[in-house]
Coordinates of C-alpha atoms in Angstrom, one line a residue:
X1 CA -43.0 17.1 -24.3
X2 CA -41.9 15.1 -21.3
X3 CA -42.1 11.3 -21.5
X4 CA -41.5 10.8 -17.7
X5 CA -42.5 14.1 -16.1
X6 CA -40.4 15.9 -13.6
X7 CA -39.8 14.1 -10.4
X8 CA -36.6 15.6 -9.0
X9 CA -34.0 18.2 -9.7
X10 CA -30.4 17.0 -9.4
X11 CA -28.0 19.9 -9.2
X12 CA -30.6 22.1 -10.9
X13 CA -31.4 19.6 -13.7
X14 CA -34.9 18.3 -14.1
X15 CA -34.9 14.5 -13.8
X16 CA -37.7 12.3 -15.0
X17 CA -36.6 8.9 -13.8
X18 CA -34.0 7.2 -11.7
X19 CA -33.5 3.5 -11.1
X20 CA -30.9 1.0 -10.1
X21 CA -29.5 -2.0 -11.9
X22 CA -27.2 -4.0 -9.7
X23 CA -24.5 -1.6 -8.4
X24 CA -25.2 1.1 -11.0
X25 CA -27.8 3.9 -10.9
X26 CA -29.4 5.1 -14.1
X27 CA -30.6 8.7 -14.2
X28 CA -32.8 10.0 -17.0
X29 CA -32.4 13.6 -18.2
X30 CA -35.0 14.4 -20.8
X31 CA -33.8 16.7 -23.6
X32 CA -37.2 18.6 -23.7
X33 CA -35.9 20.7 -20.8
X34 CA -33.5 23.4 -21.8
X35 CA -30.9 22.7 -19.0
X36 CA -30.5 19.1 -20.1
X37 CA -28.1 19.5 -23.0
X38 CA -25.4 16.9 -23.5
X39 CA -22.7 19.4 -22.5
X40 CA -24.6 20.4 -19.3
X41 CA -25.3 16.8 -18.3
X42 CA -21.7 15.9 -18.8
X43 CA -20.7 18.8 -16.6
X44 CA -22.8 17.8 -13.6
X45 CA -20.7 17.6 -10.4
X46 CA -21.4 14.1 -9.2
X47 CA -19.1 14.5 -6.2
X48 CA -21.5 16.9 -4.6
X49 CA -25.1 15.8 -5.5
X50 CA -28.0 18.0 -4.4
X51 CA -31.4 16.4 -4.9
X52 CA -34.6 18.5 -4.7
X53 CA -38.0 16.9 -4.8
X54 CA -40.3 18.6 -7.3
X55 CA -43.4 16.7 -6.2
X56 CA -43.2 16.2 -2.5
X57 CA -45.0 13.2 -1.2
X58 CA -44.1 11.0 -4.2
X59 CA -41.4 8.4 -4.2
X60 CA -38.1 9.9 -3.1
X61 CA -35.1 9.7 -5.5
X62 CA -33.2 6.4 -4.9
X63 CA -29.8 8.0 -5.1
X64 CA -28.4 7.8 -1.6
X65 CA -28.1 11.3 0.1
X66 CA -24.6 12.4 0.8
X67 CA -22.9 10.0 -1.6
X68 CA -20.5 10.9 -4.3
X69 CA -20.8 9.2 -7.7
X70 CA -18.7 8.4 -10.7
X71 CA -20.1 8.6 -14.2
X72 CA -19.6 5.2 -16.0
X73 CA -21.5 6.0 -19.2
X74 CA -23.8 8.5 -20.8
X75 CA -26.1 7.2 -23.6
X76 CA -28.9 8.7 -25.7
X77 CA -32.3 7.0 -25.6
X78 CA -34.1 7.9 -28.8
X79 CA -37.6 6.6 -27.7
X80 CA -37.8 9.0 -24.9
X81 CA -35.5 11.7 -26.3
X82 CA -33.4 11.6 -23.1
X83 CA -29.8 11.2 -21.9
X84 CA -29.3 8.3 -19.5
X85 CA -26.4 8.7 -17.1
X86 CA -25.0 5.5 -15.6
X87 CA -23.5 6.1 -12.2
X88 CA -21.4 4.1 -9.8
X89 CA -20.9 4.9 -6.1
X90 CA -17.6 6.8 -5.8
X91 CA -17.7 7.6 -2.0
X92 CA -20.2 6.5 0.6
X93 CA -21.4 8.8 3.3
X94 CA -21.0 7.2 6.7
X95 CA -22.7 9.9 8.7
X96 CA -21.2 12.3 11.3
X97 CA -18.2 10.5 12.7
X98 CA -17.1 13.3 15.1
X99 CA -18.3 11.5 18.3
X100 CA -16.4 8.4 17.2
X101 CA -13.3 10.4 16.5
X102 CA -13.4 11.8 20.1
X103 CA -13.9 8.3 21.4
X104 CA -11.0 7.0 19.3
X105 CA -8.8 9.8 20.7
X106 CA -9.8 8.9 24.3
X107 CA -9.1 5.2 23.7
X108 CA -5.8 6.0 22.1
X109 CA -4.8 8.2 25.1
X110 CA -5.9 5.4 27.5
X111 CA -3.9 2.9 25.6
X112 CA -0.8 5.1 25.6
X113 CA -1.2 5.6 29.4
X114 CA -1.5 1.8 29.9
X115 CA 1.6 1.2 27.7
X116 CA 3.5 3.8 29.8
X117 CA 2.3 2.1 33.0
X118 CA 3.3 -1.3 31.7
X119 CA 6.8 0.0 30.7
X120 CA 7.2 1.4 34.2
X121 CA 6.2 -1.9 35.8
X122 CA 8.5 -3.9 33.4
X123 CA 11.4 -1.6 34.5
X124 CA 10.5 -2.2 38.2
X125 CA 10.4 -5.9 37.6
X126 CA 13.8 -5.8 35.9
X127 CA 15.2 -3.9 38.8
X128 CA 13.8 -6.4 41.3
X129 CA 15.2 -9.3 39.3
X130 CA 18.6 -7.6 39.4
X131 CA 18.3 -7.2 43.2
X132 CA 17.4 -10.9 43.5
X133 CA 20.3 -11.9 41.4
X134 CA 22.7 -9.9 43.6
X135 CA 21.2 -11.5 46.7
X136 CA 21.5 -15.0 45.2
X137 CA 25.1 -14.2 44.4
X138 CA 25.7 -13.1 48.0
X139 CA 24.0 -16.2 49.4
X140 CA 26.2 -18.3 47.1
X141 CA 29.3 -16.5 48.4
X142 CA 28.2 -17.0 52.0
X143 CA 27.6 -20.7 51.4
X144 CA 31.1 -21.0 49.9
X145 CA 32.5 -19.1 52.9
X146 CA 30.7 -21.4 55.3
X147 CA 32.0 -24.4 53.5
X148 CA 35.5 -23.0 53.6
X149 CA 35.2 -22.3 57.3
X150 CA 34.0 -25.9 57.9
X151 CA 37.0 -27.2 56.0
X152 CA 39.4 -25.0 58.0
X153 CA 37.8 -26.2 61.3
X154 CA 37.9 -29.8 60.2
X155 CA 34.2 -30.2 60.3
X156 CA 33.8 -30.8 56.6
X157 CA 32.8 -34.2 55.3

């Protein structure tokens, strides 16, 4: 006889109760149901949890949809003749990230294009600085030549 009744099926196992304590989830599998043997409960794939409501319209199961869990402990509760599985979140489901991946690809491409443009402009600036240095050198040579001419003509101070 069931103490909690059947509220959900988790990966095909009838579940009577599920609650949360802090970061841990406690799931109660009553032994009065033939699929809820210790071996079967230990073999539940908590990385791919499928929750089915047995009584639609009642409180939904509090286990977050799409999450993967890690079993922390399995205990036997004599008063209700049930196994209590203590779960921790193993991997959170963040939803469909495909649109964000496309946006990231676009931004990465735009960033690469800007980096390329910046490199080209830096090369152009370096070329212009070299041209300026050459012209400054010519001006200095011309100033020296003008000074030399003044000396030769006797116009120097």
